[in-house]
Short mmCIF file of C-alpha atoms in Angstrom, two decimals:
data_model
loop_
_atom_site.label_atom_id
_atom_site.label_comp_id
_atom_site.label_asym_id
_atom_site.label_seq_id
_atom_site.Cartn_x
_atom_site.Cartn_y
_atom_site.Cartn_z
CA MET A 1142 93.27 88.22 110.53
CA ILE A 1143 93.44 84.89 108.31
CA LYS A 1144 92.47 87.41 105.37
CA LYS A 1145 95.46 89.52 105.95
CA LYS A 1146 97.67 86.54 106.14
CA GLN A 1147 96.35 85.12 102.81
CA PHE A 1148 96.75 88.54 101.08
CA PHE A 1149 100.28 88.85 102.53
CA LEU A 1150 101.19 85.32 101.30
CA ILE A 1151 99.68 86.00 97.63
CA PHE A 1152 101.57 89.29 97.51
CA LEU A 1153 104.77 87.66 98.48
CA LEU A 1154 104.30 84.75 96.00
CA LEU A 1155 103.45 87.36 93.23
CA GLY A 1156 106.86 89.46 93.96
CA VAL A 1157 108.78 86.09 94.02
CA LEU A 1158 107.29 85.17 90.68
CA LEU A 1159 107.93 88.42 89.00
CA ILE A 1160 111.57 88.49 90.39
CA ALA A 1161 112.07 84.87 88.99
CA VAL A 1162 110.70 86.02 85.54
CA TYR A 1163 112.88 88.88 85.38
CA LEU A 1164 116.03 86.99 86.13
CA PHE A 1165 115.26 84.14 83.79
CA THR A 1166 114.52 86.49 80.93
CA ASN A 1167 117.84 88.54 81.47
CA ARG A 1168 119.85 85.38 81.73
CA ASN A 1169 118.64 84.26 78.37
CA SER A 1170 119.12 87.68 76.54
CA VAL A 1171 123.03 87.24 76.10
CA PRO A 1172 124.15 90.38 74.50
CA THR A 1173 125.55 90.20 70.98
CA HIS A 1174 128.76 92.15 69.99
CA SER A 1175 129.48 92.96 66.52
CA MET A 1176 132.00 95.16 64.66
CA GLU A 1177 131.85 97.35 61.64
CA THR A 1178 134.25 99.67 59.82
CA TYR A 1179 133.58 103.03 58.36
CA LYS A 1180 135.18 105.72 56.19
CA THR A 1181 136.28 108.88 57.83
CA GLU A 1182 137.48 112.14 56.62
CA ASP A 1183 141.17 111.23 57.15
CA GLY A 1184 140.94 107.35 56.55
CA TRP A 1185 139.13 104.69 58.26
CA GLY A 1186 137.73 103.59 61.88
CA TYR A 1187 135.72 101.03 63.45
CA LYS A 1188 132.78 100.58 65.80
CA ILE A 1189 131.97 97.88 68.50
CA LEU A 1190 128.33 97.38 68.80
CA LYS A 1191 126.43 95.59 71.56
CA ASN A 1192 123.02 94.64 70.48
CA ASN A 1193 123.52 96.98 67.62
CA LYS A 1194 124.27 99.97 69.80
CA PRO A 1195 127.85 101.55 69.58
CA ILE A 1196 129.94 101.04 72.62
CA ILE A 1197 133.26 101.74 71.14
CA ASN A 1198 134.07 104.27 68.37
CA GLN A 1199 137.59 104.17 67.35
CA TYR A 1200 138.58 106.48 64.50
CA ARG A 1201 142.12 106.79 65.26
CA ILE A 1202 144.99 104.34 65.65
CA PRO A 1203 145.31 103.70 69.50
CA ALA A 1204 148.30 103.62 71.80
CA ILE A 1205 150.45 105.77 69.43
CA GLN A 1206 151.64 109.46 70.08
CA GLU A 1207 150.65 110.79 66.86
CA LYS A 1208 146.79 111.17 65.81
CA HIS A 1209 146.41 109.01 62.78
CA ALA A 1210 143.36 107.56 61.22
CA PHE A 1211 143.50 103.95 60.09
CA PRO A 1212 145.10 104.19 56.56
CA SER A 1213 142.94 101.41 55.14
CA GLU A 1214 139.61 99.52 55.78
CA LYS A 1215 141.85 96.39 56.38
CA SER A 1216 143.77 97.90 59.09
CA ALA A 1217 140.75 99.26 60.93
CA LYS A 1218 139.15 95.79 60.50
CA ILE A 1219 142.14 93.97 61.94
CA ILE A 1220 142.16 95.89 65.11
CA GLY A 1221 138.39 96.08 65.40
CA GLU A 1222 138.36 92.20 65.11
CA LYS A 1223 140.97 91.99 67.89
CA VAL A 1224 139.09 94.21 70.23
CA LEU A 1225 135.66 92.22 69.53
CA GLU A 1226 137.74 88.90 70.15
CA ARG A 1227 138.97 90.24 73.46
CA ILE A 1228 135.38 91.59 74.45
CA GLN A 1229 133.79 88.22 73.64
CA SER A 1230 136.52 86.19 75.57
CA LYS A 1231 136.30 88.79 78.58
CA LYS A 1232 139.95 89.84 78.19
CA ARG A 1233 141.53 93.07 78.34
CA VAL A 1234 140.26 95.26 75.58
CA SER A 1235 143.09 97.90 75.12
CA ILE A 1236 145.47 97.75 72.26
CA SER A 1237 149.08 98.20 72.84
CA ILE A 1238 152.02 99.27 70.63
CA GLU A 1239 153.08 95.63 70.59
CA ASP A 1240 149.56 94.45 69.38
CA LEU A 1241 149.54 97.21 66.52
CA MET A 1242 153.15 95.96 65.36
CA GLU A 1243 152.20 92.28 65.57
CA LEU A 1244 149.01 92.87 63.51
CA MET A 1245 151.27 94.95 61.14
CA VAL A 1246 149.10 98.18 61.61
CA ILE A 1247 152.15 100.20 62.29
CA ASP A 1248 155.97 99.86 61.87
CA SER A 1249 158.81 99.97 64.44
CA LEU A 1250 158.74 103.98 64.10
CA GLN A 1251 155.05 103.81 65.08
CA GLN A 1252 153.84 104.81 61.54
CA PRO A 1253 150.86 103.51 59.87
CA ILE A 1254 151.45 100.71 57.38
CA LEU A 1255 149.18 100.97 54.41
CA THR A 1256 147.53 97.72 53.69
CA GLU A 1257 145.14 96.99 50.92
#
């Protein structure tokens, strides 16, 4: 009877220890996000990466009716950095037409602005 209790206690302590190690290692492994631009057939796009794995691949200007690639690397980078900033600050990630106009990626007619 005592051996069963000792075995159960050791098994329970080992389980608690494994759970504690798992939780501690996951808490310290904060995911790192990054952004990179890339050339497309029609223009430019950007990727948001989490621990070097793509989680967002945006090859068109978001929020506008027409399907346009980013006309320059600079415009893709501006929006990619805005999305990355929002992810890191745990804010709403989506990009609005107002965001695009404020960052001078589109004009008031929702047409892409070519920036160098």
